[in-house]
Short mmCIF file of C-alpha atoms in Angstrom, two decimals:
data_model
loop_
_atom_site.label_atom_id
_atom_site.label_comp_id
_atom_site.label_asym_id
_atom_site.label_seq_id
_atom_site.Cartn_x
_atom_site.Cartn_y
_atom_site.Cartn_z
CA UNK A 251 31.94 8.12 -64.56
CA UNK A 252 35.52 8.31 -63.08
CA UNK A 253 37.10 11.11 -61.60
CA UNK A 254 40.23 11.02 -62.62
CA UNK A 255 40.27 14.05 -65.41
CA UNK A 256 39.31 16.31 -62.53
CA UNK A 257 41.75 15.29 -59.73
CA UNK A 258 44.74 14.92 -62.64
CA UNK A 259 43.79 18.87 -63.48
CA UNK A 260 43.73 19.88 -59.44
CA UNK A 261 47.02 17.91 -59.17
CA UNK A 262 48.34 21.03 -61.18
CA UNK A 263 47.17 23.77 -58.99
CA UNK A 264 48.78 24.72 -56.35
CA UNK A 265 46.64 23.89 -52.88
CA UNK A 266 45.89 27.55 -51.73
CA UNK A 267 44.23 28.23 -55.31
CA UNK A 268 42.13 24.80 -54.86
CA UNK A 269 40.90 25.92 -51.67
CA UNK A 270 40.24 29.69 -52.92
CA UNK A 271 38.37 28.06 -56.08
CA UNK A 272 35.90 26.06 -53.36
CA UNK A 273 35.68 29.39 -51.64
CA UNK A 274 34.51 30.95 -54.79
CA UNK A 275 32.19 27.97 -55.38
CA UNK A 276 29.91 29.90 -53.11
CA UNK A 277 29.67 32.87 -55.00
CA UNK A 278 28.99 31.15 -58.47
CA UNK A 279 26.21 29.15 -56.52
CA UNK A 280 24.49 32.60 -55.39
CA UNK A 281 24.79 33.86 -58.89
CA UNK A 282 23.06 30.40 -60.66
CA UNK A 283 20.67 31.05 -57.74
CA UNK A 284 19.71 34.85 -58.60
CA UNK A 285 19.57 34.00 -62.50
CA UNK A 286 17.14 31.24 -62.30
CA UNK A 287 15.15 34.08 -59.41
CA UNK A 288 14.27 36.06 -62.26
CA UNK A 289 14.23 33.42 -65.09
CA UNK A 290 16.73 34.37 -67.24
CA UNK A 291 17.53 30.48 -68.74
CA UNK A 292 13.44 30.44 -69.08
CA UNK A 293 13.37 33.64 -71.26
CA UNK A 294 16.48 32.52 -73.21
CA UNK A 295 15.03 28.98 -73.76
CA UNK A 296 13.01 30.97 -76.81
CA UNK A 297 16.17 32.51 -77.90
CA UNK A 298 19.28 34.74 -77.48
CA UNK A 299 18.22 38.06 -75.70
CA UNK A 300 20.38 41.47 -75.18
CA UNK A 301 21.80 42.54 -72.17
CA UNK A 302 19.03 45.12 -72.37
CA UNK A 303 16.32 43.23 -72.53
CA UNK A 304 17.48 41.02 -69.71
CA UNK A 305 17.95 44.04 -67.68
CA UNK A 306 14.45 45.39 -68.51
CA UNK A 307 12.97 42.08 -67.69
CA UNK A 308 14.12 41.60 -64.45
CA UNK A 309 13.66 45.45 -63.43
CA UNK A 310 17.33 45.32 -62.41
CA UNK A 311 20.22 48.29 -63.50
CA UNK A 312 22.01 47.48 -66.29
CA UNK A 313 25.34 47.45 -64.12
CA UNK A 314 24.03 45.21 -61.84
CA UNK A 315 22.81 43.19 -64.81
CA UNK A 316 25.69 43.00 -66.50
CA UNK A 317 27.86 42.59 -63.83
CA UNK A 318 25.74 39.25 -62.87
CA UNK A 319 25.41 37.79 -66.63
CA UNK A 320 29.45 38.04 -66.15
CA UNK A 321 29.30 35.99 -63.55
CA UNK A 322 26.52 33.52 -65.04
CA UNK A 323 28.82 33.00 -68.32
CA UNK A 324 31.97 32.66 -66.16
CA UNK A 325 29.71 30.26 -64.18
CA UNK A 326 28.94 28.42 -67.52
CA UNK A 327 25.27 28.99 -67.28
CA UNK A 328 25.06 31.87 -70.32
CA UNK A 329 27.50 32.43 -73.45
CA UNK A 330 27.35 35.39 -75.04
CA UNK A 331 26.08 34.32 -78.49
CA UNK A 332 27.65 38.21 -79.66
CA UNK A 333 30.52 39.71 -78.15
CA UNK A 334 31.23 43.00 -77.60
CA UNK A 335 34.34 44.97 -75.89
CA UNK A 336 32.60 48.19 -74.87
CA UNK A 337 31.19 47.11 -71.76
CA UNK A 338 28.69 49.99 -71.53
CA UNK A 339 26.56 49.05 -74.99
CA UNK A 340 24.50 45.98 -73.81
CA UNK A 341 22.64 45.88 -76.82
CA UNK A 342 25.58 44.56 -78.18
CA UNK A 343 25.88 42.17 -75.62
CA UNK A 344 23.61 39.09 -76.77
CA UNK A 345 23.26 35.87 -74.29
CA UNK A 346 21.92 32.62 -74.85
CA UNK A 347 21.54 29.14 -72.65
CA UNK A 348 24.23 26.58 -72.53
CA UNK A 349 22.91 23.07 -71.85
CA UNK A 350 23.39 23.92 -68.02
CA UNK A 351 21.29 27.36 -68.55
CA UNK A 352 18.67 25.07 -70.39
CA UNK A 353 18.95 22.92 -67.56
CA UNK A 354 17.75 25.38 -65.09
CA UNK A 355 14.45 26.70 -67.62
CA UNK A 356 11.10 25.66 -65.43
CA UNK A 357 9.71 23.62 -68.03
CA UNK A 358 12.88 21.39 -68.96
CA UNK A 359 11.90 17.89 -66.96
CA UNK A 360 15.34 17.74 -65.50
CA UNK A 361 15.51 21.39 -64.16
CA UNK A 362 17.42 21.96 -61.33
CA UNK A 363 15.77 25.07 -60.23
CA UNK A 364 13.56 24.61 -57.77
CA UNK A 365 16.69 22.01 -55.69
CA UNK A 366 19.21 25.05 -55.97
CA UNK A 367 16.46 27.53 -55.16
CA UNK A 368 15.97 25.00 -52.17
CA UNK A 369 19.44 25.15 -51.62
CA UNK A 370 19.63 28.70 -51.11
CA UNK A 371 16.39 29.42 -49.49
CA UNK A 372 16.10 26.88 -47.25
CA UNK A 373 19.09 24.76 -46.25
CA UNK A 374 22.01 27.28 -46.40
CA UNK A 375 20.89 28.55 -43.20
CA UNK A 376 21.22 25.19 -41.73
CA UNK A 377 24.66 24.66 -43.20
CA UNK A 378 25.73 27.91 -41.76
CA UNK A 379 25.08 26.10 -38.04
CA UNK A 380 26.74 22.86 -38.96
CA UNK A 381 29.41 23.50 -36.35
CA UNK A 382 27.13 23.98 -33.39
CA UNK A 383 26.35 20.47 -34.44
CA UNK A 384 29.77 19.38 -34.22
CA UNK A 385 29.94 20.83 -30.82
CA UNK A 386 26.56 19.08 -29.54
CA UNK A 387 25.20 15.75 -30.55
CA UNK A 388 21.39 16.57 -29.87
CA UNK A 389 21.54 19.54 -31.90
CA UNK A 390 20.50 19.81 -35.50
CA UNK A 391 21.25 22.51 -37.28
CA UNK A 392 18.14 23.42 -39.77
CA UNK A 393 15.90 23.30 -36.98
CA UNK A 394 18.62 25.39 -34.99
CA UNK A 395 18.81 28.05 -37.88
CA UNK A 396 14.73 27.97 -38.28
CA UNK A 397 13.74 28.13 -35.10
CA UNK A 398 12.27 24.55 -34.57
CA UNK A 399 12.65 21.86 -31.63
CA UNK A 400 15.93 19.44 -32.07
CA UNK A 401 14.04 16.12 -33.63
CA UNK A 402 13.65 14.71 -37.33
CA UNK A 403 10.47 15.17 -37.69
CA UNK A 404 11.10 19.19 -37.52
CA UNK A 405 12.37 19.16 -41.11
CA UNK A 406 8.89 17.88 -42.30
CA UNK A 407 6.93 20.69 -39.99
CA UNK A 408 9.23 23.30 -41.38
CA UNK A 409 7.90 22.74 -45.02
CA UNK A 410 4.59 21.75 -43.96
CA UNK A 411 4.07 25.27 -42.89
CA UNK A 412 4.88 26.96 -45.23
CA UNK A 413 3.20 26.18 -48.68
CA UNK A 414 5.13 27.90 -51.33
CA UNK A 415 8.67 26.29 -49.90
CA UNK A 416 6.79 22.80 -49.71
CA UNK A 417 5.85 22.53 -53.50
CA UNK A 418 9.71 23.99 -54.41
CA UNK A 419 11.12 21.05 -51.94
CA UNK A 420 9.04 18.48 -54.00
CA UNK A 421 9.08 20.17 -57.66
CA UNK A 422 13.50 20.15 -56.81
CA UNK A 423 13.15 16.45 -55.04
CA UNK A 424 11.36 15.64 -58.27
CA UNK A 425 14.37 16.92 -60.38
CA UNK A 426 16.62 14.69 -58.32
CA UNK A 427 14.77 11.82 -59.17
CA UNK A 428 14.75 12.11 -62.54
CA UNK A 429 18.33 12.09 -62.73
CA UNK A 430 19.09 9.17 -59.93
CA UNK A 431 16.29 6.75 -60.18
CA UNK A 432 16.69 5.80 -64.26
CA UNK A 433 18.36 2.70 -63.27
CA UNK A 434 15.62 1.15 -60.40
CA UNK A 435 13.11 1.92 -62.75
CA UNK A 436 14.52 0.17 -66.08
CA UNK A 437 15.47 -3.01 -64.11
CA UNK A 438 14.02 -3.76 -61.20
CA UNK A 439 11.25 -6.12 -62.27
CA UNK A 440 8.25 -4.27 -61.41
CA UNK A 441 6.18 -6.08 -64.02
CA UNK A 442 6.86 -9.66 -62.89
CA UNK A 443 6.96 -8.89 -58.90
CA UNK A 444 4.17 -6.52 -58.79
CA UNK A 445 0.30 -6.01 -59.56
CA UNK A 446 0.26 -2.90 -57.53
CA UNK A 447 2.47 -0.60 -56.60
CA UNK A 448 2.66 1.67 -53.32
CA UNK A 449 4.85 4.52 -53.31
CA UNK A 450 5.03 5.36 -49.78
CA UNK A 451 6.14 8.96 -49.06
CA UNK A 452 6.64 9.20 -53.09
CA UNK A 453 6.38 13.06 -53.04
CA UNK A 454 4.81 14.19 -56.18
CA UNK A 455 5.15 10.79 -57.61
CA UNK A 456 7.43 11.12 -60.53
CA UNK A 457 8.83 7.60 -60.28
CA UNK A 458 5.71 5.81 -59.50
CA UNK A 459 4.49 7.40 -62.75
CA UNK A 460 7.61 6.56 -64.53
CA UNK A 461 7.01 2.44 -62.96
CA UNK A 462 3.62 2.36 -64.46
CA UNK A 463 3.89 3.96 -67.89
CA UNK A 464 5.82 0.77 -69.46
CA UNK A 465 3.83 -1.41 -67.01
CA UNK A 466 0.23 -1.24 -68.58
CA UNK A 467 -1.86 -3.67 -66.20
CA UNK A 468 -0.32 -2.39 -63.14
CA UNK A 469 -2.37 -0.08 -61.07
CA UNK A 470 -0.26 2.42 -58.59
CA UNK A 471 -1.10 4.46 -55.13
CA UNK A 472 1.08 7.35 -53.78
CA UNK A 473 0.91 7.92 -49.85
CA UNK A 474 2.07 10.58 -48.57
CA UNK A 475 0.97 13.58 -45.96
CA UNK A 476 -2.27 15.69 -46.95
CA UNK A 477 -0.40 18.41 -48.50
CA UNK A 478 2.04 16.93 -50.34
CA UNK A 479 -0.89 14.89 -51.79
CA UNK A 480 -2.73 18.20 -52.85
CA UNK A 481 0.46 18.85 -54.47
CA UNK A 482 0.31 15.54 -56.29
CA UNK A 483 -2.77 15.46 -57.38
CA UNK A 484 -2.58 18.42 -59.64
CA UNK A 485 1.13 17.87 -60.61
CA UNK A 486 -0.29 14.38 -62.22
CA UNK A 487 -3.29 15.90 -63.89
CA UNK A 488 -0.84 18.67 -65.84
CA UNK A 489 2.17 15.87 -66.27
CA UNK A 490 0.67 12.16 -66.16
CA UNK A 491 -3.26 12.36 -67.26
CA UNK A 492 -2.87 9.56 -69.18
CA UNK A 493 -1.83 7.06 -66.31
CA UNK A 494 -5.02 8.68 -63.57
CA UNK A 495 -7.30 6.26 -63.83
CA UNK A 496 -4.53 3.47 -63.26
CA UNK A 497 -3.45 5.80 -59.95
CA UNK A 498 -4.76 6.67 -56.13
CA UNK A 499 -4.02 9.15 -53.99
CA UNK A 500 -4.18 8.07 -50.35
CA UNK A 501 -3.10 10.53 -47.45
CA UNK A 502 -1.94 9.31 -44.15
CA UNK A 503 1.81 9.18 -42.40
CA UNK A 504 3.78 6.02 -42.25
CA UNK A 505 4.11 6.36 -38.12
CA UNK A 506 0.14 5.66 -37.79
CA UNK A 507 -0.40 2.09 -39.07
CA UNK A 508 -4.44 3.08 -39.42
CA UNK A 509 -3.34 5.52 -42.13
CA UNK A 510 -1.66 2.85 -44.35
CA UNK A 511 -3.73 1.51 -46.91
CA UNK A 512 -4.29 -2.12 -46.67
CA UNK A 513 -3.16 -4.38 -49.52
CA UNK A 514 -5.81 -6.26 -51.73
CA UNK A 515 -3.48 -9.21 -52.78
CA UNK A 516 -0.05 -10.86 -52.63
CA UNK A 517 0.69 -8.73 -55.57
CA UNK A 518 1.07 -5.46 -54.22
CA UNK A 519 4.65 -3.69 -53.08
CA UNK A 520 5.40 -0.87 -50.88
CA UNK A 521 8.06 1.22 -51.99
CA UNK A 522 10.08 3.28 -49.54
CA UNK A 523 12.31 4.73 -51.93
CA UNK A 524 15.12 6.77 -50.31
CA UNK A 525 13.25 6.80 -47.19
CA UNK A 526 14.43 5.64 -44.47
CA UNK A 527 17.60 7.53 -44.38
CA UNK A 528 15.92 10.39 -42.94
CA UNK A 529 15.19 8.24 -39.95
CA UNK A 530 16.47 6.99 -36.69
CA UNK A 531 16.82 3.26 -36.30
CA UNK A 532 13.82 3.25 -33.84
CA UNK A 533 11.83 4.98 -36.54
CA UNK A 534 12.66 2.69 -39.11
CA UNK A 535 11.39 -0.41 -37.57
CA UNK A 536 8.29 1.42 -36.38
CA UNK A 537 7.57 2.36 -40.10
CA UNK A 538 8.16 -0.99 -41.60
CA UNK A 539 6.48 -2.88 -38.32
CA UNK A 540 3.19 -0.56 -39.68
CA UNK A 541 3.94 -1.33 -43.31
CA UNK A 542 3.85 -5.25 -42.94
CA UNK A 543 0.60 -5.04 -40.46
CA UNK A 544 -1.09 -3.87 -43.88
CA UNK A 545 0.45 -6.05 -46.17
CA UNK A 546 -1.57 -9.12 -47.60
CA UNK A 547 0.18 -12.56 -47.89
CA UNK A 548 2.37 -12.47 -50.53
CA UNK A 549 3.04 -8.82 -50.44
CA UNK A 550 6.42 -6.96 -50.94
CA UNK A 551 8.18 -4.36 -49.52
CA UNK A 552 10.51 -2.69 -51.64
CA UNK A 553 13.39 -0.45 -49.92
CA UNK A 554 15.60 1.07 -52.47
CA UNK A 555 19.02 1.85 -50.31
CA UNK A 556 22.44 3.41 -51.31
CA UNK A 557 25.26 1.61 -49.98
CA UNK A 558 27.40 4.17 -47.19
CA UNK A 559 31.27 3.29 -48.72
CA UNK A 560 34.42 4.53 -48.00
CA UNK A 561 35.37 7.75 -49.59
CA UNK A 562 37.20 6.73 -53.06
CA UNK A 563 38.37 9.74 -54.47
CA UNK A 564 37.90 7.63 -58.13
CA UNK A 565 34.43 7.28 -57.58
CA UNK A 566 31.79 9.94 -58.28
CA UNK A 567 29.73 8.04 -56.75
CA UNK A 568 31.39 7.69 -53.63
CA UNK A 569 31.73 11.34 -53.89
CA UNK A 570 28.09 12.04 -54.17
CA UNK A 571 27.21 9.78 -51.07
CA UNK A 572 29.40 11.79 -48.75
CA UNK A 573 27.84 15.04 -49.99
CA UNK A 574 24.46 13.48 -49.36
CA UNK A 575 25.41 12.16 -45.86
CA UNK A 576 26.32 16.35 -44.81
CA UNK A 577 23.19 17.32 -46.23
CA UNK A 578 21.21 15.06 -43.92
CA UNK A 579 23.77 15.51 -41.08
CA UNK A 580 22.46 19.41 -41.65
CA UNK A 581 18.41 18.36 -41.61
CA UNK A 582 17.75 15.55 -39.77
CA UNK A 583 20.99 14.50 -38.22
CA UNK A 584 20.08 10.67 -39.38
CA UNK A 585 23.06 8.95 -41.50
CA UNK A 586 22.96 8.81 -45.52
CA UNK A 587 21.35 5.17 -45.13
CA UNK A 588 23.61 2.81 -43.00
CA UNK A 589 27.17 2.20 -43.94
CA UNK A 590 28.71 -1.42 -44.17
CA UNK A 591 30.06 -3.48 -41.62
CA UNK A 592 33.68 -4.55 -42.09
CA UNK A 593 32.11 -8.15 -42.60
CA UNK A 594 30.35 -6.52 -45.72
CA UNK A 595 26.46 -7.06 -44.68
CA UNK A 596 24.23 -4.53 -46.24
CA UNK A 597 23.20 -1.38 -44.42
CA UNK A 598 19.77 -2.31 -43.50
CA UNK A 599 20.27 -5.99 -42.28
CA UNK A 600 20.83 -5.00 -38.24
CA UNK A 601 17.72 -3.13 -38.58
CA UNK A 602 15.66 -5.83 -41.12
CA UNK A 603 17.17 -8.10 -38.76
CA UNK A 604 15.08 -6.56 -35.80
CA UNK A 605 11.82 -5.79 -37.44
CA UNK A 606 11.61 -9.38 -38.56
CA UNK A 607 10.44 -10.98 -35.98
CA UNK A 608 8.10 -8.12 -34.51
CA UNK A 609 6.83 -7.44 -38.51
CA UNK A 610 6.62 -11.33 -39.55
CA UNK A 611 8.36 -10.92 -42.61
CA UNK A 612 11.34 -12.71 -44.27
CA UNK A 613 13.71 -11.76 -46.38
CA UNK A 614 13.65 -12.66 -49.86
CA UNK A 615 16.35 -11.55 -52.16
CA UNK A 616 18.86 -8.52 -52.33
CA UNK A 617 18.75 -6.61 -55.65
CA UNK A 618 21.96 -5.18 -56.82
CA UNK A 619 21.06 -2.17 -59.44
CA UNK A 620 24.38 -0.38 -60.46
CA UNK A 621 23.65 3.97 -60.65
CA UNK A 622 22.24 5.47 -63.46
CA UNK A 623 22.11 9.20 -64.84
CA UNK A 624 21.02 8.22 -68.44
CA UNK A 625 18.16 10.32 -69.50
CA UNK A 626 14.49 8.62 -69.89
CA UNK A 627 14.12 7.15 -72.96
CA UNK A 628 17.39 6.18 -74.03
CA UNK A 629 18.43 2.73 -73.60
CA UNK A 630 18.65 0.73 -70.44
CA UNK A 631 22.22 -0.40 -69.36
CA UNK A 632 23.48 -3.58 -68.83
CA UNK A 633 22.83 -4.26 -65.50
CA UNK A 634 21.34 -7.10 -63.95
CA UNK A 635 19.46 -8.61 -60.73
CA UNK A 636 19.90 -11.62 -59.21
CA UNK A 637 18.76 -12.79 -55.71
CA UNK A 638 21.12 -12.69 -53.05
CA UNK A 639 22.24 -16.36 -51.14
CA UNK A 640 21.82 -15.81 -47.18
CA UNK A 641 25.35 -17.43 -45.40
CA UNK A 642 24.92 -16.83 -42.13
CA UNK A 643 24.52 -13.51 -41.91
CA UNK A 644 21.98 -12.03 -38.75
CA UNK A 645 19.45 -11.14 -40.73
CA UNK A 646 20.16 -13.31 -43.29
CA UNK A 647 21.27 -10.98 -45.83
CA UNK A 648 24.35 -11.20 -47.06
CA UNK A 649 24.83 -9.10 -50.63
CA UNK A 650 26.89 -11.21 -53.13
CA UNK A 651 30.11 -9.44 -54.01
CA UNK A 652 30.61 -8.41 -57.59
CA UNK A 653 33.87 -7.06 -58.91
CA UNK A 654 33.86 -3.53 -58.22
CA UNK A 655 34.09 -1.18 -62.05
CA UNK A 656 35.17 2.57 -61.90
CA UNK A 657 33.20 5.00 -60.85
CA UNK A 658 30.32 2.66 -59.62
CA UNK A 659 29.11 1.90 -56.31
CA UNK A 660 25.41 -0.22 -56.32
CA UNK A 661 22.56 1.10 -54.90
CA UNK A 662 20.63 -2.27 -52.81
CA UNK A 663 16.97 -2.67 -53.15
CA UNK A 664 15.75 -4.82 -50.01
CA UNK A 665 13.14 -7.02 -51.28
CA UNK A 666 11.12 -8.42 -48.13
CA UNK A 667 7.84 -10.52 -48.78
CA UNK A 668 5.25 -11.07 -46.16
CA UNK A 669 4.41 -14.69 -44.89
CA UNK A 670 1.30 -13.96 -42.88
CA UNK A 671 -1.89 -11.63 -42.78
CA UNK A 672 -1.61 -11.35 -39.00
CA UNK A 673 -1.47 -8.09 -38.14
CA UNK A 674 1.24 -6.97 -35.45
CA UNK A 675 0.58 -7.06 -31.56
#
């Protein structure tokens, strides 16, 4: 989707009103925040409700209620479904969901609940120390505003201790996926490239799941950290009983080789989907150096990757990726995946390029899957795969160039396929 309808309608405000609008942005995102807190859009996903009854719910005054549902409708969360003038009567007053309320209810697949409470709770107090970062490389400011030492890896410690924010960063990580990954899932061919499938750091596992359900002889495994796969194991016995006795759960981290589990055939793929942007190069080669020492001949690793672009104010898109490059700039100071050279290479080749020889893998093809939002179920796109021709490239991968359409900018998948079982010195 283009951009154009919303910078043609900024082009006729004045600048100072712009910038007071973003400044307000703030204050609509602390009232979404406080509404889906006491689970207003749940309660109105049954029906339209009273002012009253809202109030009552919550245990909240009836100023402070009505003063917030104000803000909620102006938001475009709640429309009053009854209007009144007298501000006082809030029996009068009756709310129900718009399609974003109903997009915030717990039980809607696509909420975004748990990501804004995540927002809020967790990385607004890293935002607020972005410009200590600016000042000073080495610092990184979530584990400046929680209290943790200056490295990557104190993200992860920061949720694993603490339970109840843990399961809200992987119930609103889930959300996210939901929304972004329709288009790897559709068509990539998972059913014609892979037996098995190994979601490595997968989270709850919402896309493995959503991989094997139109895939019925293929049999899937979700690694992750012992927690996380707590988490996942009763997420998929509420949401996915159906596909259990296709799935494993194996616990482990991706920096201790050991952990990994071993493929049983040249069928099997690791997935390290949206991965390896929370990592330093170094990193990055370790984990896919450990990967390939427990891949079978044959095998497949799979690295879904969004492309780092110039900002095109046209492009949502392009829009999105910058947003998601100051989010990690906030947690783990590691770039949004790699951007491109100016000879076009894709991100990941200086890195693939390194690992290959140390990993013994080769690269096999480049897998160009345009972005998707569509909703599960409904029809698949046009899109279309194709391997990639190497020409010269280090690395050898060197993404054919496709005509570039409005308001698209392609995700790669790295496709790399193991030629040995010889496990790295």
């Amino acid at each position: 989707m283009s951009n154009w309808l919303r910078k043609a309608a900024d082009a006729l405000v004045p600048p100072a009103n712009r910038l007071l609008s973003r400044a307000f942005d703030l204050n609509q995102l602390i009232a979404i925040y406080c509404c889906a807190k006491v689970e207003w859009p749940d309660l109105l996903g049954s029906g339209p409700r009273s002012g009253r009854f809202l109030a009552s719910h919550a245990n909240m005054s009836r100023t402070m209620t009505r003063r917030l549902l104000r803000a909620c409708v102006v938001a475009g969360i709640f429309v009053e479904a009854k209007f009144s003038r007298d501000d006082i009567d809030d029996d009068k007053r009756i709310y129900s969901n718009t399609d974003m309320g109903d997009a915030l209810r717990s039980n809607n697949p696509y909420s975004m609940k748990h990501y804004i409470q995540l927002q809020v709770e967790d990385m607004a107090p890293g935002h607020m120390q972005m410009w200590n970062a600016l000042k000073n490389d080495s610092t990184i400011p979530f584990a400046l505003a929680h209290g943790y030492p200056h490295t990557p890896r104190s993200f992860w410690r920061y949720f694993s201790d603490r339970p109840v924010q843990s399961i809200q960063f992987q119930k609103g990580m889930t959300g996210v996926d939901l929304l972004s990954a329709g288009a790897l899932v559709h068509d990539f061919p998972w059913g014609a490239k892979c037996s098995t499938v190994v979601d490595m750091g997968g989270g709850l596992g919402s896309f493995l799941a959503r991989v094997l359900a139109p895939n019925p002889a293929m049999r899937g495994l979700l690694f992750e950290v012992p927690s996380v796969v707590d988490q996942a194991e009763a997420y998929w016995a509420d949401k996915h009983r159906d596909l259990l006795p296709r799935t494993s759960f194996s616990r482990g981290d991706f920096f201790d080789a050991a952990t990994i589990p071993a493929s049983e055939g040249g069928g099997t793929c690791f997935v390290l989907k949206v991965v390896l942007h929370d990592w330093d190069d170094a990193s990055v080669v370790a984990i896919l150096r450990n990967v390939a020492a427990r891949m079978a001949a044959g095998g497949r690793v799979v690295v879904p990757s969004v492309v780092q672009v110039p900002y095109d104010a046209a492009l949502l898109w392009s829009e999105w990726a910058c947003i998601a490059d100051s989010t990690l700039l906030v947690s783990v100071m590691c770039p949004a995946d790699r951007p491109q050279s100016t000879r076009r290479r894709t991100p990941l080749a200086p890195i693939l390029a390194k690992c290959r020889a140390a990993a013994r893998v080769r690269d096999e093809s480049l897998v160009r899957v345009r972005p998707s939002m569509r909703a599960e179920g409904n029809p698949p796109a046009s899109l279309t795969h194709r391997p990639v021709q190497s020409s010269g490239c280090p690395g050898g991968l060197a993404p054919r160039q496709s005509p570039r359409r409005p308001g698209l900018e392609p995700p790669l998948a790295a496709t790399l396929k193991s030629t040995t079982r010889a496990p790295v010195g």
